[in-house]
Amino acid sequence: MEFIWILFAFICGLGASLVSLPPLIGYLIAGFALNFAGFEQSDNLQGLSNLGITLMLFTIGLKLNVKSLLQTSVWGGASINMLVYIFAVMGLMLLGGYLGVTAGLTVESIAIIAFALSFSSTVCIVKILEEQGELKSRHGKIAIGILVIQDIVAVAFMVIATGQLPNQWAIGLLGLFLLRKPIGLLLEKVGHGELLPLLGFFLAFGGYELFYLTGIKGDLGALLVGALLSNHAKASELYKSLMSFKDLFLIGFFLSIGFTALPSIHMVVTALALTLLIPIKTILFFLSFNLLKLPLRTGFLSAILLSNFSEFGLIVAVVCIDSGWLSKEWLVILALSTSFSFVLTSLLSNHLHTLYRRYKNVLMRLEIMTIKQSQTLTLPTDAKVLIIGMGRVGKGSYHSLCQLSDEKVWGIESDEARVQKLRDAGYRVLAGDAEDVDLWNQINLSNVKLVLIALPYVQDIKNIREQLEHAQYQGKIAAIARYQDEIEHLVEYNIDRVFNLYTEAGVGFAEESYALIQKN
């Protein structure tokens, strides 16, 4: 059985990739195909799905800045959108009842369906942000913060709906804050080998079990334990060590959606009709972000990312079905509409920055209020080289270029916390997202001879190349890549020089080492 669903997942995932769609869409199709072929969902597959969600929430916690949840744009954006969207969907479905489209549904059932549709998908959005390297971008942080708020609302609803209140031991969970330093010391002692991801598993599932035993949904425990370690020096390394495991386990989640039930034509049509409600969610998010004074681009990108339905909506539906508040067919309909929404989000995600640049003038007309730029970026006229992305590769390139040439070298970094640390250390660096057309409109590139894109994601490099072309940049562009096929792809995309991240490191290591004996 396990071989069969692995085979289906691989074939459908590969098929989706060959037509430039994310593999997760193929996994969704594989689940429905297995169900149609007569296979039944095994306990192993469901267990794999649960492991994937728990690990995903733990890794979100590792990247989470708890203070960000207190921002008005986060809790305000989540609250405004959920409330207005629920009432809007209820109004449309009640109207559909009068027209005979949604006849037979009670007001209570309509309210539950609207509530389930108000959530956005943590799994889908986090995976997209990871693949594009935008988890720490401003719109990525806003989207993650809103997803966390929504997840907390879902947990609270399930507690109320099931009548299962936390037991008397729940107050003891406050003691987790006292364990922060001991766990941090343990994280430092495990080194960099297989013990590191093993500790990650222990912490994620330990947090789950701890919360579950106190009567609180365990996934929230995995999230909070990860958040406790988010400021630790090895949090990023722990995150990277768990990524492959998480992605593998999440395949089980996408497959399990297809095993919900076999859909009828009526269910498919109803699910497609619900999918037409997504633009309402997009517009509401965009307007609410603008009302809360987020920059136009940040609000637009966040709104598009959050414009889908959620796996938590399916969990809410299961609770309501078990309580007799909703018929079973609606779980299938919601699963289908969630799948369709994943397809839409995945298709749009690779073109977000291009869409913003193309429709910026239209979006400005939709603004409720005009938001002034928080800062004006000025690049000194003597700057000749720009390095985009000041991570390990970017910083290494910065030092090497400063030693090789008298040309002024500057960096651009989207992570504001990293920018401050770099500035304190004496680096010349601007804070900004290089995929932002507004940033390049502020910078004079006429004297810049070379741009180095020190980011490992092909889609990011392509987006930045487009923005530079739109800004009429005339100099040379160099980039890095991890694999040979990526190098060939980027060369075809008119990148002047692409360096293999691993091969070039080996060449540099050999040259520097050989220089030691040449001096003698």
XYZ file of C-alpha atoms in Angstrom:
520
model
C 0.000 0.000 0.000
C 2.754 2.450 0.928
C 4.499 1.796 -2.401
C 1.287 2.518 -4.325
C 0.676 5.965 -2.831
C 4.374 6.827 -3.107
C 4.206 5.841 -6.795
C 1.070 7.925 -7.414
C 2.504 10.883 -5.490
C 5.749 10.763 -7.482
C 4.092 10.425 -10.905
C 1.533 13.177 -10.293
C 4.073 15.438 -8.581
C 6.473 15.000 -11.523
C 3.645 15.663 -13.976
C 2.764 18.899 -12.220
C 6.409 19.994 -12.249
C 6.739 19.301 -15.987
C 3.896 21.748 -16.719
C 5.423 24.377 -14.370
C 3.014 23.743 -11.494
C 4.126 23.132 -7.879
C 4.365 19.419 -6.973
C 1.788 19.869 -4.180
C -0.922 20.194 -6.856
C 0.174 16.822 -8.191
C -0.089 15.345 -4.695
C -3.671 16.613 -4.405
C -4.518 14.997 -7.748
C -2.791 11.776 -6.628
C -5.008 11.592 -3.529
C -8.212 11.865 -5.565
C -6.845 9.405 -8.142
C -6.058 6.822 -5.442
C -9.517 7.270 -3.975
C -11.121 6.879 -7.412
C -9.052 3.725 -8.038
C -10.561 2.135 -4.934
C -7.669 2.440 -2.497
C -8.415 3.275 1.116
C -6.520 5.678 3.316
C -4.188 3.805 5.641
C -3.386 4.736 9.220
C 0.224 5.214 8.129
C -0.762 7.889 5.627
C -2.886 9.731 8.180
C -0.064 9.481 10.706
C 2.369 10.899 8.149
C -0.035 13.784 7.520
C -0.272 14.583 11.231
C 3.522 14.461 11.589
C 3.901 16.869 8.685
C 1.497 19.440 10.115
C 3.113 19.246 13.568
C 6.629 19.686 12.147
C 5.444 22.520 9.931
C 3.988 24.438 12.879
C 7.182 23.864 14.886
C 9.320 25.244 12.036
C 6.972 28.238 11.715
C 7.596 28.872 15.404
C 11.364 28.795 14.803
C 10.959 31.637 12.290
C 8.335 33.542 14.269
C 8.866 36.888 15.906
C 6.273 36.880 18.686
C 6.275 40.680 18.785
C 5.010 40.705 15.200
C 1.696 39.221 16.355
C 1.089 42.383 18.391
C 1.283 44.593 15.302
C -2.041 46.169 14.400
C -1.571 45.110 10.786
C -1.421 41.455 11.922
C -4.148 41.001 14.534
C -6.217 43.823 13.038
C -5.903 42.464 9.500
C -6.842 38.949 10.621
C -9.820 40.126 12.692
C -11.274 42.565 10.158
C -10.984 40.117 7.282
C -12.504 37.151 9.128
C -15.501 39.116 10.435
C -16.325 40.946 7.208
C -15.692 37.880 5.030
C -17.927 35.644 7.147
C -20.840 38.093 6.913
C -20.235 38.656 3.184
C -20.238 34.913 2.423
C -23.298 34.355 4.609
C -25.134 37.105 2.747
C -24.276 35.621 -0.646
C -25.226 32.081 0.433
C -28.530 33.270 1.914
C -29.225 35.046 -1.366
C -28.355 31.808 -3.131
C -30.919 30.052 -0.920
C -33.665 32.389 -2.092
C -32.616 31.698 -5.689
C -32.588 27.948 -5.040
C -28.803 27.526 -5.429
C -28.073 26.729 -1.772
C -31.538 25.582 -0.801
C -31.803 23.266 2.199
C -29.082 24.879 4.264
C -29.964 26.368 7.631
C -28.588 29.712 8.759
C -26.412 27.851 11.283
C -24.939 25.621 8.550
C -24.259 28.632 6.337
C -22.492 30.381 9.226
C -20.278 27.307 9.798
C -19.383 27.069 6.100
C -18.552 30.790 5.960
C -16.412 30.440 9.084
C -14.535 27.459 7.604
C -13.879 29.401 4.379
C -12.508 32.425 6.253
C -9.225 30.644 7.092
C -6.164 30.745 4.827
C -3.870 27.769 4.301
C -0.808 27.630 6.543
C 0.586 24.614 4.660
C 0.231 26.113 1.183
C 1.460 29.628 2.036
C 4.455 28.558 4.131
C 5.577 26.142 1.417
C 5.368 28.864 -1.240
C 7.279 31.362 0.916
C 9.963 28.764 1.650
C 10.409 27.881 -2.017
C 10.757 31.560 -2.925
C 12.986 32.427 0.021
C 10.537 35.063 1.281
C 9.730 33.876 4.798
C 11.591 36.880 6.229
C 10.265 39.406 3.729
C 7.822 41.975 5.054
C 4.821 40.499 3.256
C 5.937 37.008 4.320
C 6.040 38.038 7.980
C 2.599 39.687 7.733
C 1.106 36.579 6.109
C 2.656 34.219 8.698
C 1.463 36.420 11.581
C -2.113 36.400 10.269
C -1.987 32.619 9.771
C -0.908 32.176 13.403
C -3.803 34.385 14.590
C -6.204 32.336 12.463
C -4.797 29.079 13.846
C -5.354 30.329 17.396
C -8.971 31.225 16.493
C -9.461 27.722 15.040
C -8.112 26.093 18.209
C -10.383 28.264 20.362
C -13.410 27.328 18.231
C -12.682 23.613 18.507
C -12.360 23.908 22.286
C -15.755 25.625 22.448
C -17.402 23.316 19.892
C -16.256 20.097 21.556
C -16.800 21.410 25.064
C -13.348 20.103 25.962
C -11.776 22.686 28.252
C -8.125 22.638 29.314
C -7.630 20.685 32.531
C -6.101 21.937 35.778
C -2.583 21.124 34.572
C -2.757 23.657 31.725
C -1.551 26.444 34.017
C 1.721 24.535 34.334
C 2.454 25.246 30.650
C 3.611 28.697 31.714
C 6.664 26.907 33.094
C 7.848 26.378 29.506
C 9.354 29.857 29.633
C 11.629 28.638 32.450
C 12.873 25.834 30.180
C 13.932 28.209 27.445
C 17.567 28.511 28.566
C 18.056 24.784 29.391
C 16.664 23.831 25.978
C 18.911 26.458 24.373
C 21.964 24.972 26.081
C 20.934 21.496 24.926
C 20.605 22.845 21.381
C 24.188 24.102 21.537
C 25.516 20.761 22.834
C 24.021 18.452 20.166
C 26.378 19.694 17.459
C 25.580 19.705 13.742
C 24.956 16.029 12.945
C 21.964 13.721 13.166
C 21.312 14.668 16.791
C 20.166 18.140 15.723
C 17.095 17.073 13.677
C 16.406 14.349 16.264
C 16.232 17.033 18.951
C 13.908 18.998 16.660
C 11.580 15.992 16.429
C 11.670 15.595 20.202
C 10.830 19.250 20.825
C 8.075 19.403 18.189
C 6.279 16.235 19.232
C 7.088 16.782 22.899
C 5.354 20.169 22.722
C 2.432 18.527 20.937
C 2.021 15.814 23.565
C 2.431 18.246 26.454
C -0.395 20.471 25.246
C -2.546 17.485 24.284
C -2.269 16.041 27.801
C -3.505 19.328 29.263
C -6.577 19.373 27.014
C -5.266 21.878 24.442
C -4.785 21.113 20.748
C -1.285 19.717 20.401
C -0.375 21.581 17.203
C -0.473 24.837 19.158
C 2.131 23.371 21.511
C 4.495 22.581 18.629
C 4.134 26.152 17.374
C 4.803 27.751 20.768
C 7.809 25.546 21.587
C 9.334 26.554 18.251
C 8.611 30.228 19.016
C 10.435 29.915 22.355
C 13.610 29.050 20.431
C 13.171 31.553 17.580
C 15.871 33.910 18.886
C 18.448 31.184 19.506
C 21.629 31.284 17.417
C 21.010 27.745 16.101
C 17.305 28.214 15.317
C 18.048 28.733 11.624
C 20.266 25.636 11.455
C 17.622 23.559 13.235
C 15.022 24.836 10.789
C 17.108 23.808 7.776
C 17.791 20.356 9.262
C 14.037 19.690 9.511
C 12.954 21.053 6.122
C 13.351 17.818 4.139
C 11.528 15.750 6.768
C 8.696 18.261 6.939
C 8.259 18.401 3.163
C 8.205 14.604 2.925
C 5.627 14.228 5.704
C 3.409 16.953 4.240
C 2.965 14.829 1.126
C 0.771 12.664 3.349
C -1.397 15.687 4.147
C -2.017 16.565 0.498
C -2.745 12.940 -0.368
C -5.158 12.578 2.555
C -7.334 15.443 1.251
C -8.142 13.317 -1.795
C -9.285 10.445 0.445
C -12.029 12.559 2.025
C -14.639 11.101 -0.334
C -15.388 10.652 -4.024
C -17.028 13.803 -5.313
C -20.180 13.924 -7.407
C -20.766 16.388 -10.250
C -22.973 18.454 -7.928
C -20.182 18.603 -5.323
C -17.597 19.699 -7.916
C -19.877 22.450 -9.237
C -20.611 23.659 -5.700
C -16.893 23.647 -4.860
C -16.125 25.683 -8.000
C -18.856 28.147 -6.998
C -17.235 28.533 -3.567
C -13.877 29.100 -5.252
C -15.408 32.161 -6.935
C -15.605 33.699 -3.450
C -11.793 33.933 -3.282
C -11.578 37.354 -5.021
C -13.766 38.751 -2.236
C -11.187 37.572 0.299
C -8.386 39.132 -1.787
C -10.103 42.511 -1.981
C -10.988 42.502 1.724
C -7.419 41.703 2.729
C -6.037 44.381 0.409
C -8.452 47.056 1.671
C -7.991 46.129 5.328
C -4.186 46.247 4.969
C -4.468 49.644 3.337
C -6.814 50.832 6.082
C -4.188 49.710 8.606
C -1.545 51.757 6.732
C 0.558 48.971 5.255
C 2.573 49.957 2.152
C 0.732 49.286 -1.098
C 3.072 46.516 -2.298
C 3.180 44.710 1.063
C -0.612 44.762 1.283
C -1.031 43.481 -2.270
C 1.462 40.611 -1.984
C 0.109 39.541 1.429
C -3.485 39.680 0.161
C -2.722 37.442 -2.837
C -0.868 34.916 -0.672
C -3.735 34.731 1.850
C -6.397 34.330 -0.831
C -7.076 30.632 -0.458
C -8.982 28.204 1.736
C -7.404 26.252 4.557
C -6.789 22.782 5.914
C -7.955 24.204 9.251
C -11.307 24.862 7.591
C -11.529 21.120 6.928
C -10.665 20.365 10.557
C -13.392 22.776 11.693
C -15.824 21.051 9.302
C -14.979 17.612 10.761
C -15.722 18.879 14.285
C -19.049 20.319 13.111
C -19.994 17.119 11.268
C -19.228 15.033 14.366
C -21.464 17.396 16.339
C -24.280 16.997 13.786
C -24.208 20.644 12.665
C -23.181 19.952 9.067
C -23.820 17.145 6.578
C -20.911 14.931 5.470
C -21.093 15.988 1.834
C -19.870 19.432 2.826
C -16.537 18.013 3.947
C -15.980 16.789 0.381
C -17.113 20.115 -1.084
C -14.817 22.079 1.225
C -11.919 19.706 0.459
C -12.434 20.257 -3.272
C -12.704 24.028 -2.953
C -9.553 24.020 -0.790
C -7.744 22.042 -3.490
C -8.898 24.466 -6.196
C -7.738 27.413 -4.104
C -4.289 25.823 -3.709
C -4.033 25.620 -7.495
C -4.901 29.310 -7.882
C -2.433 30.439 -5.204
C 0.345 28.280 -6.645
C -0.230 29.610 -10.151
C -0.168 33.235 -8.997
C 2.739 32.933 -6.551
C 5.456 32.834 -9.218
C 4.177 36.066 -10.767
C 3.397 38.186 -7.695
C 6.094 40.806 -8.263
C 5.381 41.051 -11.978
C 1.653 41.465 -11.285
C 2.328 44.252 -8.811
C 4.570 46.118 -11.245
C 2.046 45.711 -14.055
C -1.032 46.768 -12.099
C 0.488 49.224 -9.629
C -1.374 52.213 -11.073
C -4.698 50.370 -10.875
C -4.012 49.351 -7.269
C -3.242 52.941 -6.336
C -6.777 53.889 -7.398
C -8.161 51.265 -4.982
C -6.292 52.716 -2.029
C -8.524 53.948 0.761
C -5.712 56.239 1.888
C -2.351 57.040 0.366
C 0.502 55.674 2.458
C 3.729 57.625 2.374
C 6.970 55.722 1.989
C 8.505 55.134 5.446
C 11.931 55.956 4.059
C 13.647 57.101 0.903
C 16.568 54.932 -0.135
C 19.553 56.820 -1.490
C 22.510 55.083 -3.084
C 25.705 57.184 -3.061
C 26.905 58.212 -6.508
C 30.292 56.586 -5.905
C 28.707 53.119 -5.482
C 29.851 50.873 -8.322
C 28.888 47.378 -7.098
C 25.635 46.174 -5.513
C 25.286 42.846 -3.682
C 21.700 41.679 -3.268
C 21.302 39.376 -0.282
C 23.722 39.808 2.608
C 23.722 36.276 3.970
C 26.864 34.165 4.228
C 27.587 34.253 0.489
C 26.728 37.932 0.224
C 28.964 38.925 3.140
C 31.835 36.823 1.788
C 31.486 38.492 -1.608
C 31.362 41.910 0.055
C 34.680 41.330 1.862
C 36.388 39.917 -1.231
C 35.292 42.772 -3.475
C 36.383 45.381 -0.939
C 39.875 43.798 -0.929
C 40.083 43.362 -4.710
C 38.976 46.807 -5.788
C 38.708 50.401 -4.700
C 35.201 50.552 -6.155
C 32.584 51.277 -3.513
C 30.597 48.131 -2.663
C 27.082 48.297 -1.194
C 24.629 45.605 -0.116
C 20.840 45.320 -0.204
C 19.084 43.097 2.356
C 15.357 42.555 2.992
C 15.672 41.274 6.571
C 15.545 44.467 8.660
C 17.012 42.796 11.763
C 20.008 41.580 9.740
C 20.434 45.027 8.190
C 20.784 46.611 11.620
C 23.401 44.066 12.703
C 25.369 44.594 9.502
C 25.293 48.358 9.866
C 26.479 48.077 13.459
C 29.399 45.975 12.159
C 30.346 48.671 9.647
C 28.808 47.305 6.437
C 27.412 49.638 3.804
C 23.930 48.186 3.350
C 20.438 49.366 2.379
C 17.233 47.856 3.749
C 14.881 46.815 0.973
C 13.385 44.003 -1.084
C 15.178 43.759 -4.434
C 12.037 42.290 -6.015
C 10.219 45.536 -5.236
C 9.789 47.826 -8.229
C 9.314 50.755 -5.826
C 12.823 50.239 -4.458
C 14.458 50.514 -7.885
C 12.407 53.611 -8.658
C 14.200 55.305 -5.748
C 17.744 54.212 -6.638
C 19.928 55.794 -9.309
C 21.729 52.919 -11.075
C 23.502 55.004 -13.719
C 26.939 54.598 -12.054
C 26.552 50.978 -10.952
C 28.721 48.629 -13.020
C 27.947 45.264 -11.419
C 25.057 43.673 -9.523
C 25.679 40.399 -7.661
C 22.541 38.450 -6.743
C 23.667 36.346 -3.763
C 20.365 34.493 -3.370
C 19.990 30.721 -3.960
C 16.442 30.770 -5.388
C 16.021 30.774 -9.169
C 12.619 32.473 -9.090
C 14.020 35.304 -6.945
C 16.893 35.821 -9.377
C 14.507 35.916 -12.335
C 12.233 38.418 -10.577
C 15.164 40.689 -9.694
C 16.468 40.447 -13.274
C 13.070 41.661 -14.502
C 13.028 44.551 -12.037
C 16.535 45.640 -13.075
C 15.555 45.491 -16.725
C 12.455 47.571 -15.984
C 14.685 50.093 -14.133
C 16.827 50.316 -17.318
C 19.984 49.029 -15.625
C 22.835 48.829 -18.174
C 25.583 47.064 -16.194
C 26.519 43.423 -15.672
C 24.625 40.894 -13.528
C 26.118 37.878 -11.733
C 24.238 35.279 -9.696
C 24.741 32.027 -7.825
C 23.055 28.660 -8.313
C 23.180 25.327 -6.542
C 22.730 22.927 -9.477
C 23.929 22.698 -13.076
C 20.433 22.786 -14.606
C 19.735 26.013 -12.690
C 22.902 27.548 -14.140
C 21.814 26.717 -17.694
C 18.346 28.106 -17.024
C 19.688 31.402 -15.643
C 22.173 31.844 -18.481
C 19.262 31.533 -20.913
C 17.538 34.235 -18.858
C 20.350 36.688 -19.724
C 22.300 36.545 -16.471
C 25.850 37.483 -17.520
C 27.659 35.104 -15.157
C 26.274 32.314 -12.983
C 28.474 30.705 -10.340
C 27.943 27.213 -9.014
C 27.731 27.721 -5.262
C 29.562 24.494 -4.455
C 32.051 24.274 -7.341
C 33.207 27.876 -6.994
C 33.698 27.400 -3.267
C 35.976 24.461 -4.038
C 37.957 26.472 -6.602
C 38.418 29.337 -4.149
C 39.466 26.935 -1.413
C 42.050 25.304 -3.696
C 43.469 28.627 -4.931
C 43.794 30.104 -1.453
C 45.349 26.900 -0.098
C 47.839 26.601 -2.990
C 48.886 30.204 -2.385
C 50.240 29.096 1.010
C 53.011 26.997 -0.559
C 53.661 29.475 -3.372
C 54.749 32.064 -0.799
C 57.528 29.745 0.335
